[in-house]
mmCIF file of C-alpha atoms in Angstrom:
data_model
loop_
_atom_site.group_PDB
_atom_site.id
_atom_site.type_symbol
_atom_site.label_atom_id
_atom_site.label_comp_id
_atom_site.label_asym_id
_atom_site.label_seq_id
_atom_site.Cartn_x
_atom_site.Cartn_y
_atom_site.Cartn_z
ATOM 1 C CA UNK Z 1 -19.122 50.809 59.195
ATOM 2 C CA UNK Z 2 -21.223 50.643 55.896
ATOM 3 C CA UNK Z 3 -17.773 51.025 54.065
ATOM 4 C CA UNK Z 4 -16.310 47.607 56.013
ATOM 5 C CA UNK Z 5 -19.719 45.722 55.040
ATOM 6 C CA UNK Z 6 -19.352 46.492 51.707
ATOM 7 C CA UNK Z 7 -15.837 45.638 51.575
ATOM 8 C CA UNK Z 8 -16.525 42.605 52.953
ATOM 9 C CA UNK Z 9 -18.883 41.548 50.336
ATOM 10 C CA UNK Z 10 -16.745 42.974 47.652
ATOM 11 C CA UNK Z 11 -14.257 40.164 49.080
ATOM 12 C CA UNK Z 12 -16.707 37.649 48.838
ATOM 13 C CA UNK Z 13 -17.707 38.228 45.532
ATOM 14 C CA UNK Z 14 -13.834 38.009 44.551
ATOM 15 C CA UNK Z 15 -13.355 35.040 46.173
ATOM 16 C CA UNK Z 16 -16.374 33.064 44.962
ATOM 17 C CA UNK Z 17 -15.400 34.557 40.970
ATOM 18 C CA UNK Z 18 -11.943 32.931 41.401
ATOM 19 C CA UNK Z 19 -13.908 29.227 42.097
ATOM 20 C CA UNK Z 20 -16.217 29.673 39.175
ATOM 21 C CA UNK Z 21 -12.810 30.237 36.544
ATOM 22 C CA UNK Z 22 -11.246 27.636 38.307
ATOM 23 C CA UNK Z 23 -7.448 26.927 39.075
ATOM 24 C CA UNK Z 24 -4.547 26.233 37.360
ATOM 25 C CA UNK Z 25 -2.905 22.438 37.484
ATOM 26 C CA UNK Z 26 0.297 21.447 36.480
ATOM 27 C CA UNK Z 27 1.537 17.464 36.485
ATOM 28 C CA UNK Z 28 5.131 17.091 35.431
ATOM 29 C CA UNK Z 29 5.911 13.036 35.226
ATOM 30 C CA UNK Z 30 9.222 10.894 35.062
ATOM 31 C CA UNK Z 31 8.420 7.775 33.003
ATOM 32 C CA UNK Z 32 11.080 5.624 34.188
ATOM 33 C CA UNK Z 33 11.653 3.036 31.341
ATOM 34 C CA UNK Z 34 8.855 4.286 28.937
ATOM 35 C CA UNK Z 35 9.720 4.870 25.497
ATOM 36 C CA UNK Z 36 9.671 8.163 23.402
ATOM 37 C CA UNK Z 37 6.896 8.710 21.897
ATOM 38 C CA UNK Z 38 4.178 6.970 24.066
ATOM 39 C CA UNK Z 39 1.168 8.335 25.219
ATOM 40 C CA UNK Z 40 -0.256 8.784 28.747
ATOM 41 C CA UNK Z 41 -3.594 9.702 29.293
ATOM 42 C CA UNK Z 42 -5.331 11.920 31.888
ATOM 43 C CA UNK Z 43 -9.113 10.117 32.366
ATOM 44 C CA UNK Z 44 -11.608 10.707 34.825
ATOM 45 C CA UNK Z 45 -14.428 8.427 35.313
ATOM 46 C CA UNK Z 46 -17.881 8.909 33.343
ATOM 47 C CA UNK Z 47 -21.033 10.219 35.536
ATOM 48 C CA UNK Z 48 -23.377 8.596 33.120
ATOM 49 C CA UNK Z 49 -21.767 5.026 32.706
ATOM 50 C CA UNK Z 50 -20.660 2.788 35.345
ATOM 51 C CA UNK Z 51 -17.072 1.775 34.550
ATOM 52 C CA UNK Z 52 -16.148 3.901 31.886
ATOM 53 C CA UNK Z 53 -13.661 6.438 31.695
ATOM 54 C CA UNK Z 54 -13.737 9.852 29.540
ATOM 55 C CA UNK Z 55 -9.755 10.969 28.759
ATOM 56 C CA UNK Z 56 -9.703 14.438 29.813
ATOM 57 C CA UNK Z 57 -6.267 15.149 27.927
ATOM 58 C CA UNK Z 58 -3.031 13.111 26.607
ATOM 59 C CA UNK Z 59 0.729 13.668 26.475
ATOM 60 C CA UNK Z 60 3.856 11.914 24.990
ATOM 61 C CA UNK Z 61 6.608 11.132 26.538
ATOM 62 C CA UNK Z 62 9.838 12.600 25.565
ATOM 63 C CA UNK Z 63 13.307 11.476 27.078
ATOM 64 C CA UNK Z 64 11.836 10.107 29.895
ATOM 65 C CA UNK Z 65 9.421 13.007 30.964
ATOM 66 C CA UNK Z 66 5.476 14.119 30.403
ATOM 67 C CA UNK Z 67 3.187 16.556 31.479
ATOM 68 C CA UNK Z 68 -0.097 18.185 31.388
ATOM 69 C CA UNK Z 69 -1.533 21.719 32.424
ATOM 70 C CA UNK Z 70 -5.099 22.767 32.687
ATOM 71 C CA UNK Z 71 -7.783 24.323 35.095
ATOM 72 C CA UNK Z 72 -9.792 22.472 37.332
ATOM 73 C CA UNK Z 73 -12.513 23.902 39.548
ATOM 74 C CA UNK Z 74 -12.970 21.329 42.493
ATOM 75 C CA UNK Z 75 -10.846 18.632 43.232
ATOM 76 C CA UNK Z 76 -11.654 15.453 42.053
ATOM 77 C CA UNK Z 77 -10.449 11.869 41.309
ATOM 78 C CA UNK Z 78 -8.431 11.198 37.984
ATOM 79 C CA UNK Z 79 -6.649 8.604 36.838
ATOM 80 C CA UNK Z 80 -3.340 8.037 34.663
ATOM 81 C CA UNK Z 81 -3.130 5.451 31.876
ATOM 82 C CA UNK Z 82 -0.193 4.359 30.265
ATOM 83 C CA UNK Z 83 -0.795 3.485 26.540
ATOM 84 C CA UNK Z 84 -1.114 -0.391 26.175
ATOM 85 C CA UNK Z 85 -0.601 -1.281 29.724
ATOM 86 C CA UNK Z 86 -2.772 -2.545 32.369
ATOM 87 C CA UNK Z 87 -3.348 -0.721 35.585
ATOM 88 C CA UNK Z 88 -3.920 3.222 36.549
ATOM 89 C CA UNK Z 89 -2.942 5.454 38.458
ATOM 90 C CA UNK Z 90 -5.155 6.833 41.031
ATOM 91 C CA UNK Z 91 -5.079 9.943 42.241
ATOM 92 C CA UNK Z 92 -6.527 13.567 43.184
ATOM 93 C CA UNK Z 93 -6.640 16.357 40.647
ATOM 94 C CA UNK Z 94 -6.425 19.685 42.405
ATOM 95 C CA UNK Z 95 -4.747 22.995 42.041
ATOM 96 C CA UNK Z 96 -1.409 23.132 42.213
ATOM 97 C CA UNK Z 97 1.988 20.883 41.198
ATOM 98 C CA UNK Z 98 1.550 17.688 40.939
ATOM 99 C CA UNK Z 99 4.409 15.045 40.378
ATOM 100 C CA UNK Z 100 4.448 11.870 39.328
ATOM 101 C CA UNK Z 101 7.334 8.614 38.539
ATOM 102 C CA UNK Z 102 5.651 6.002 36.424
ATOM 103 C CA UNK Z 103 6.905 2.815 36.115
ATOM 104 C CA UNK Z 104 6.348 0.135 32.668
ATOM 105 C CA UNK Z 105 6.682 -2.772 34.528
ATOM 106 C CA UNK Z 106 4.870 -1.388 38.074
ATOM 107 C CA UNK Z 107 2.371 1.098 37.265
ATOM 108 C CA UNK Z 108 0.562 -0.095 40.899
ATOM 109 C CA UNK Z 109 4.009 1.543 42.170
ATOM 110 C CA UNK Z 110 4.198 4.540 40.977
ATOM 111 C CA UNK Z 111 4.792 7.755 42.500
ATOM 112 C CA UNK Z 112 3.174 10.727 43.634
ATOM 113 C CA UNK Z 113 3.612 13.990 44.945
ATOM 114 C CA UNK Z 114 3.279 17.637 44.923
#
């Protein structure tokens, strides 16, 4: 019995070490109509000021295709900017695969899944 109890908190301890490291992301993009060579930025908003956003990270695109990998330890809500364009993307960063289809002219449009 002693040797289940301790197993069971050996389990525990495991499982709450693998929430403190956090877990691995991956968003892979198609930028439908978005030249080479533009950025795309991965922002969340700022705790401190209302309205502002902090960019996390930033890729180019390259024929037609971007993406970002990283750790994240809760889920939370991030957003994806398109260099010189108005609008974001909304979404929730979690573990995981995440895909997205941007669009120039439609950024409201875009899609997501994963």
């Amino acid at each position: 019995m002693k040797k289940i109890i301790l197993l069971a908190f050996l389990a525990l301890g495991l499982a709450s070490f693998t929430v403190l490291v956090g877990v691995d992301f991956t968003i892979s993009g198609k930028a439908a109509g978005i030249a080479n060579g533009t950025k795309i930025y991965l922002q969340k908003q700022d705790e401190k000021k209302a309205g502002a956003f902090i960019t996390v990270d930033s890729a180019k695109v390259t024929n037609g295709q971007f993406s970002f990998k990283g750790k994240t330890e809760e889920p939370a809500i991030h957003f994806l900017q398109l260099e010189k364009a108005e609008g974001k993307v909304v979404f929730i960063l979690e573990g995981g695969k995440i895909d997205f289809t941007l669009y120039k002219d439609s950024i409201g449009k875009s899609k997501i899944g994963g």
